[in-house]
Short mmCIF file of C-alpha atoms in Angstrom, two decimals:
data_model
loop_
_atom_site.label_atom_id
_atom_site.label_comp_id
_atom_site.label_asym_id
_atom_site.label_seq_id
_atom_site.Cartn_x
_atom_site.Cartn_y
_atom_site.Cartn_z
CA UNK Q 925 -102.78 57.21 106.53
CA UNK Q 926 -103.45 56.37 102.83
CA UNK Q 927 -99.74 56.68 102.02
CA UNK Q 928 -98.75 54.49 104.91
CA UNK Q 929 -101.36 51.84 103.98
CA UNK Q 930 -100.25 51.87 100.33
CA UNK Q 931 -96.61 51.50 101.47
CA UNK Q 932 -97.38 48.60 103.69
CA UNK Q 933 -99.33 46.86 100.87
CA UNK Q 934 -96.37 47.26 98.57
CA UNK Q 935 -94.16 45.67 101.22
CA UNK Q 936 -96.29 42.56 100.84
CA UNK Q 937 -94.76 41.80 97.47
CA UNK Q 938 -91.14 41.07 98.54
CA UNK Q 939 -92.30 39.44 101.76
CA UNK Q 940 -94.66 37.01 100.03
CA UNK Q 941 -92.13 36.38 97.34
CA UNK Q 942 -89.56 35.28 99.96
CA UNK Q 943 -92.18 33.14 101.68
CA UNK Q 944 -93.09 31.43 98.41
CA UNK Q 945 -89.41 30.72 97.71
CA UNK Q 946 -88.75 29.36 101.13
CA UNK Q 947 -91.85 27.16 101.26
CA UNK Q 948 -91.60 25.82 97.73
CA UNK Q 949 -87.95 24.76 97.94
CA UNK Q 950 -87.83 23.72 101.56
CA UNK Q 951 -90.77 21.32 101.37
CA UNK Q 952 -89.00 19.17 98.79
CA UNK Q 953 -86.11 18.60 101.24
CA UNK Q 954 -88.39 17.11 103.86
CA UNK Q 955 -88.06 13.31 104.51
CA UNK Q 956 -90.49 11.19 102.50
CA UNK Q 957 -91.75 11.34 98.96
CA UNK Q 958 -95.23 12.07 97.60
CA UNK Q 959 -94.88 9.17 95.11
CA UNK Q 960 -94.34 6.76 98.00
CA UNK Q 961 -97.55 8.11 99.61
CA UNK Q 962 -99.57 7.76 96.39
CA UNK Q 963 -98.24 4.51 95.02
CA UNK Q 964 -97.29 2.70 98.14
CA UNK Q 965 -93.82 1.35 99.08
CA UNK Q 966 -94.02 -1.68 96.67
CA UNK Q 967 -95.21 0.14 93.50
CA UNK Q 968 -93.10 3.20 94.19
CA UNK Q 969 -89.90 1.18 93.70
CA UNK Q 970 -91.06 0.12 90.19
CA UNK Q 971 -89.14 2.45 87.82
CA UNK Q 972 -91.98 2.41 85.26
CA UNK Q 973 -94.66 3.39 87.81
CA UNK Q 974 -92.41 6.01 89.38
CA UNK Q 975 -91.52 7.56 86.01
CA UNK Q 976 -95.22 7.68 84.99
CA UNK Q 977 -96.22 9.39 88.21
CA UNK Q 978 -93.33 11.89 87.98
CA UNK Q 979 -94.42 12.90 84.51
CA UNK Q 980 -98.02 13.12 85.57
CA UNK Q 981 -97.26 15.35 88.50
CA UNK Q 982 -94.62 17.39 86.71
CA UNK Q 983 -91.92 16.19 89.11
CA UNK Q 984 -89.57 15.22 86.18
CA UNK Q 985 -88.80 18.93 85.64
CA UNK Q 986 -86.12 20.86 87.42
CA UNK Q 987 -87.22 22.42 90.75
CA UNK Q 988 -86.68 26.01 89.67
CA UNK Q 989 -88.74 25.47 86.46
CA UNK Q 990 -91.65 24.05 88.60
CA UNK Q 991 -91.42 27.13 90.95
CA UNK Q 992 -91.60 29.63 88.09
CA UNK Q 993 -94.57 27.91 86.54
CA UNK Q 994 -96.33 27.59 89.94
CA UNK Q 995 -95.77 31.28 90.79
CA UNK Q 996 -96.80 32.33 87.26
CA UNK Q 997 -100.14 30.50 87.60
CA UNK Q 998 -100.85 32.22 90.94
CA UNK Q 999 -99.89 35.72 89.85
CA UNK Q 1000 -101.50 35.72 86.46
CA UNK Q 1001 -104.52 33.47 86.99
CA UNK Q 1002 -104.95 33.03 90.66
CA UNK Q 1003 -104.60 29.31 90.13
CA UNK Q 1004 -102.91 27.37 92.94
CA UNK Q 1005 -103.07 24.07 91.05
CA UNK Q 1006 -104.67 20.81 92.09
CA UNK Q 1007 -104.26 18.64 95.09
CA UNK Q 1008 -102.10 15.61 94.53
CA UNK Q 1009 -104.16 13.44 96.86
CA UNK Q 1010 -107.76 14.61 96.02
CA UNK Q 1011 -107.12 15.95 92.51
CA UNK Q 1012 -109.40 18.85 93.16
CA UNK Q 1013 -108.72 22.61 92.87
CA UNK Q 1014 -106.55 23.72 95.85
CA UNK Q 1015 -107.99 27.23 95.77
CA UNK Q 1016 -111.55 25.89 96.15
CA UNK Q 1017 -110.61 23.52 98.99
CA UNK Q 1018 -108.58 26.12 100.90
CA UNK Q 1019 -111.05 28.95 100.65
CA UNK Q 1020 -113.90 26.58 101.68
CA UNK Q 1021 -111.95 25.78 104.89
CA UNK Q 1022 -110.75 29.37 105.70
CA UNK Q 1023 -114.18 30.76 106.86
CA UNK Q 1024 -114.37 28.05 109.61
CA UNK Q 1025 -110.94 28.90 110.85
CA UNK Q 1026 -111.49 32.70 110.73
CA UNK Q 1027 -114.88 32.26 112.51
CA UNK Q 1028 -113.22 30.24 115.29
CA UNK Q 1029 -110.17 32.56 115.55
CA UNK Q 1030 -112.27 35.80 115.73
CA UNK Q 1031 -114.50 34.48 118.43
CA UNK Q 1032 -111.62 33.04 120.46
CA UNK Q 1033 -109.78 36.41 120.34
CA UNK Q 1034 -112.98 38.24 121.38
CA UNK Q 1035 -113.46 35.90 124.28
CA UNK Q 1036 -109.86 36.41 125.34
CA UNK Q 1037 -110.30 40.18 125.31
CA UNK Q 1038 -113.53 40.12 127.20
CA UNK Q 1039 -111.84 38.10 129.90
CA UNK Q 1040 -108.36 39.75 129.79
CA UNK Q 1041 -109.19 43.53 129.72
CA UNK Q 1042 -111.47 43.66 132.78
CA UNK Q 1043 -109.25 41.27 134.81
CA UNK Q 1044 -106.02 43.07 133.77
CA UNK Q 1045 -107.53 46.40 134.67
CA UNK Q 1046 -108.81 45.23 138.04
CA UNK Q 1047 -105.42 43.65 138.84
CA UNK Q 1048 -103.60 46.93 138.09
CA UNK Q 1049 -106.06 49.13 139.89
CA UNK Q 1050 -106.09 46.81 142.93
CA UNK Q 1051 -102.32 46.21 142.80
CA UNK Q 1052 -100.97 44.03 145.64
CA UNK Q 1053 -104.41 43.10 146.91
CA UNK Q 1054 -106.24 39.74 146.97
CA UNK Q 1055 -107.92 40.61 143.65
CA UNK Q 1056 -104.51 41.21 142.00
CA UNK Q 1057 -102.97 38.00 143.37
CA UNK Q 1058 -105.98 35.94 142.36
CA UNK Q 1059 -105.94 37.27 138.77
CA UNK Q 1060 -102.19 36.68 138.45
CA UNK Q 1061 -102.43 33.18 139.79
CA UNK Q 1062 -105.24 32.42 137.34
CA UNK Q 1063 -103.19 33.83 134.49
CA UNK Q 1064 -100.13 31.72 135.27
CA UNK Q 1065 -102.33 28.63 135.68
CA UNK Q 1066 -103.86 29.36 132.25
CA UNK Q 1067 -100.36 29.65 130.67
CA UNK Q 1068 -99.22 26.41 132.40
CA UNK Q 1069 -102.08 24.18 131.27
CA UNK Q 1070 -101.55 22.44 127.97
CA UNK Q 1071 -104.07 23.56 125.46
CA UNK Q 1072 -104.98 20.08 124.27
CA UNK Q 1073 -105.53 18.91 127.86
CA UNK Q 1074 -107.68 21.85 128.61
CA UNK Q 1075 -109.75 21.22 125.42
CA UNK Q 1076 -110.22 17.58 126.38
CA UNK Q 1077 -111.32 18.61 129.88
CA UNK Q 1078 -113.94 20.93 128.34
CA UNK Q 1079 -115.25 18.10 126.19
CA UNK Q 1080 -115.46 15.71 129.14
CA UNK Q 1081 -117.01 18.12 131.62
CA UNK Q 1082 -119.40 20.27 129.50
CA UNK Q 1083 -120.30 17.77 126.82
CA UNK Q 1084 -120.17 14.32 128.35
CA UNK Q 1085 -120.84 14.88 132.01
CA UNK Q 1086 -123.17 17.82 132.01
CA UNK Q 1087 -124.46 17.42 128.47
CA UNK Q 1088 -124.76 21.16 128.10
CA UNK Q 1089 -122.94 21.46 124.74
CA UNK Q 1090 -122.12 19.22 121.70
CA UNK Q 1091 -118.68 17.72 121.85
CA UNK Q 1092 -117.63 18.25 118.20
CA UNK Q 1093 -118.55 18.98 114.59
CA UNK Q 1094 -119.10 22.26 112.79
CA UNK Q 1095 -122.23 24.05 111.66
CA UNK Q 1096 -122.20 27.21 109.68
CA UNK Q 1097 -123.90 30.13 111.51
CA UNK Q 1098 -125.45 31.06 108.13
CA UNK Q 1099 -127.28 27.73 107.97
CA UNK Q 1100 -128.35 27.54 111.53
CA UNK Q 1101 -127.25 30.36 113.85
CA UNK Q 1102 -128.24 28.68 117.12
CA UNK Q 1103 -126.78 25.30 116.27
CA UNK Q 1104 -123.61 26.97 114.90
CA UNK Q 1105 -123.17 28.90 118.22
CA UNK Q 1106 -123.67 25.69 120.33
CA UNK Q 1107 -120.93 23.88 118.38
CA UNK Q 1108 -118.61 27.02 118.59
CA UNK Q 1109 -118.61 27.63 122.30
CA UNK Q 1110 -116.39 24.82 123.35
CA UNK Q 1111 -113.54 25.14 120.82
CA UNK Q 1112 -113.60 28.97 120.98
CA UNK Q 1113 -113.56 28.91 124.74
CA UNK Q 1114 -110.74 26.42 124.82
CA UNK Q 1115 -108.69 28.80 122.65
CA UNK Q 1116 -109.86 31.96 124.21
CA UNK Q 1117 -109.19 31.14 127.86
CA UNK Q 1118 -105.55 30.20 127.00
CA UNK Q 1119 -105.06 33.46 125.01
CA UNK Q 1120 -106.65 35.50 127.82
CA UNK Q 1121 -103.88 34.29 130.15
CA UNK Q 1122 -101.20 36.12 128.20
CA UNK Q 1123 -103.30 39.15 127.43
CA UNK Q 1124 -104.33 39.58 131.07
CA UNK Q 1125 -100.76 39.86 132.18
CA UNK Q 1126 -99.89 42.27 129.45
CA UNK Q 1127 -102.94 44.42 130.15
CA UNK Q 1128 -102.00 44.59 133.76
CA UNK Q 1129 -98.41 45.68 133.02
CA UNK Q 1130 -99.53 48.30 130.56
CA UNK Q 1131 -102.12 49.69 132.96
CA UNK Q 1132 -99.48 49.88 135.72
CA UNK Q 1133 -97.12 51.72 133.40
CA UNK Q 1134 -99.85 54.26 132.41
CA UNK Q 1135 -101.16 54.79 135.96
CA UNK Q 1136 -97.77 56.11 136.99
CA UNK Q 1137 -97.60 58.68 134.25
CA UNK Q 1138 -97.90 62.44 134.83
CA UNK Q 1139 -101.14 62.99 132.89
CA UNK Q 1140 -102.89 60.59 135.27
CA UNK Q 1141 -101.95 62.86 138.23
CA UNK Q 1142 -103.01 65.79 136.28
CA UNK Q 1143 -106.42 64.30 135.59
CA UNK Q 1144 -106.84 63.43 139.29
CA UNK Q 1145 -105.87 67.00 140.26
CA UNK Q 1146 -108.62 68.40 138.09
CA UNK Q 1147 -111.16 66.53 140.15
CA UNK Q 1148 -112.03 63.73 137.80
CA UNK Q 1149 -113.29 60.56 139.43
CA UNK Q 1150 -111.15 57.49 139.56
CA UNK Q 1151 -113.51 55.68 137.18
CA UNK Q 1152 -113.07 58.50 134.57
CA UNK Q 1153 -109.35 58.47 134.99
CA UNK Q 1154 -109.09 54.74 134.56
CA UNK Q 1155 -111.55 54.18 131.73
CA UNK Q 1156 -111.38 57.36 129.82
CA UNK Q 1157 -107.65 58.00 129.80
CA UNK Q 1158 -105.53 55.23 131.27
CA UNK Q 1159 -107.22 52.21 129.77
CA UNK Q 1160 -107.36 53.58 126.24
CA UNK Q 1161 -103.54 54.12 126.13
CA UNK Q 1162 -102.94 50.80 127.84
CA UNK Q 1163 -104.85 48.90 125.16
CA UNK Q 1164 -102.26 49.62 122.46
CA UNK Q 1165 -99.96 46.69 123.41
CA UNK Q 1166 -102.99 44.53 124.11
CA UNK Q 1167 -104.30 45.20 120.66
CA UNK Q 1168 -100.82 44.28 119.23
CA UNK Q 1169 -100.73 40.98 121.03
CA UNK Q 1170 -104.44 40.28 120.15
CA UNK Q 1171 -103.65 40.81 116.38
CA UNK Q 1172 -100.60 38.57 116.53
CA UNK Q 1173 -102.70 35.95 118.31
CA UNK Q 1174 -105.35 36.15 115.64
CA UNK Q 1175 -102.70 35.80 112.89
CA UNK Q 1176 -101.21 32.69 114.69
CA UNK Q 1177 -104.63 31.20 115.12
CA UNK Q 1178 -105.25 31.22 111.36
CA UNK Q 1179 -102.74 28.44 110.90
CA UNK Q 1180 -102.19 27.27 114.48
CA UNK Q 1181 -105.45 25.65 115.56
CA UNK Q 1182 -104.62 22.23 114.39
CA UNK Q 1183 -104.93 20.54 117.81
CA UNK Q 1184 -108.29 22.29 118.58
CA UNK Q 1185 -109.60 21.45 115.09
CA UNK Q 1186 -108.59 17.81 115.53
CA UNK Q 1187 -110.20 17.44 118.86
CA UNK Q 1188 -113.44 19.17 117.99
CA UNK Q 1189 -113.55 17.86 114.38
CA UNK Q 1190 -113.49 21.42 113.13
CA UNK Q 1191 -112.95 21.58 109.34
CA UNK Q 1192 -110.53 24.47 109.22
CA UNK Q 1193 -107.39 25.34 107.37
CA UNK Q 1194 -105.17 24.13 110.14
CA UNK Q 1195 -106.43 20.52 109.96
CA UNK Q 1196 -106.26 20.75 106.19
CA UNK Q 1197 -102.62 21.82 106.32
CA UNK Q 1198 -101.84 19.01 108.75
CA UNK Q 1199 -103.48 16.36 106.49
CA UNK Q 1200 -101.58 17.74 103.49
CA UNK Q 1201 -98.26 17.53 105.35
CA UNK Q 1202 -98.90 13.88 106.42
CA UNK Q 1203 -99.91 12.86 102.86
CA UNK Q 1204 -97.06 14.85 101.27
CA UNK Q 1205 -99.48 16.91 99.26
CA UNK Q 1206 -96.84 19.50 98.33
CA UNK Q 1207 -99.05 21.92 96.29
CA UNK Q 1208 -101.67 21.95 99.02
CA UNK Q 1209 -99.01 22.77 101.67
CA UNK Q 1210 -97.40 25.45 99.54
CA UNK Q 1211 -100.65 27.15 98.64
CA UNK Q 1212 -102.00 27.02 102.21
CA UNK Q 1213 -98.83 28.55 103.77
CA UNK Q 1214 -98.76 31.30 101.17
CA UNK Q 1215 -102.41 32.19 101.84
CA UNK Q 1216 -101.87 32.13 105.61
CA UNK Q 1217 -98.77 34.21 105.29
CA UNK Q 1218 -100.78 36.84 103.33
CA UNK Q 1219 -103.48 36.84 105.92
CA UNK Q 1220 -100.92 37.23 108.77
CA UNK Q 1221 -99.33 40.31 107.15
CA UNK Q 1222 -102.71 41.88 106.45
CA UNK Q 1223 -103.71 41.36 110.06
CA UNK Q 1224 -100.51 43.06 111.22
CA UNK Q 1225 -101.35 46.03 108.98
CA UNK Q 1226 -104.80 46.26 110.51
CA UNK Q 1227 -103.26 46.24 113.97
CA UNK Q 1228 -100.89 49.12 113.01
CA UNK Q 1229 -103.84 51.13 111.71
CA UNK Q 1230 -105.87 50.48 114.85
CA UNK Q 1231 -103.14 52.28 116.92
CA UNK Q 1232 -104.26 55.57 115.37
CA UNK Q 1233 -107.83 54.99 116.42
CA UNK Q 1234 -106.82 54.27 120.03
CA UNK Q 1235 -104.43 57.16 120.27
CA UNK Q 1236 -104.65 59.97 117.62
CA UNK Q 1237 -101.31 61.34 118.76
CA UNK Q 1238 -99.55 58.37 117.31
CA UNK Q 1239 -98.10 59.25 113.79
CA UNK Q 1240 -97.64 56.44 111.40
CA UNK Q 1241 -94.37 56.67 109.39
#
């Protein structure tokens, strides 16, 4: 286990190096110019103003020179530079926003698993019955509904019509736990229900595959109850693909909750990345993507290590 973990951590180095090269060079090929965004269209065409801004931002140097300096600051000093638009430290801004996104993503994935595992198990055990058909129709409906539309419906129904929950804003659970949970329920549920649609179908398929295996027949022949067969043996093995998808969903949520964060005014990294792209804040985009890529790879590593906990017979390479 230790050797495998160390091997996977060493694999991070070339992966993140390729990600940094791709992000750094590709972003400068996008339409638009950061100087146009800062100075405005009129002043940006003034050669004097443009030359002064290029020198101030270091854009007068060759691209590969800027990349080497940028990477050197990150590796040697952990310095991601300063935001072009806010002129504040990127590391401070990004790491201030990450906890809000991680908090939202963790709760959303937990909600999806709480919904998906029981429903997927019931659908598999009650295959081709009304319960199975109902669960599958609900899962297909969940996949078909656009996420932004479902989020808006949640705000309209639970916040505006019923008045049960606040419609937006973020409160840290460390400052006020009850207020933080109240503001978390709607955005986390809007994400979690959509994720549960995918995970439910996968859990059902995995359970059906495990139910038909020989060890299940052997367990039944030994006189074990159906509850013991399902929950002690079958479900544990069927959770392996579910855990894989849940880990990938969590990694995607770290940088893919822009719509939800915008609707609920959630100050996470997704909304920060979106604002940086719109304002052509290249250093902020580059640092955010690199940090999110690192988090995504680490989540995948944790998922792989979880396999061994679910099934000790699995040997990691």
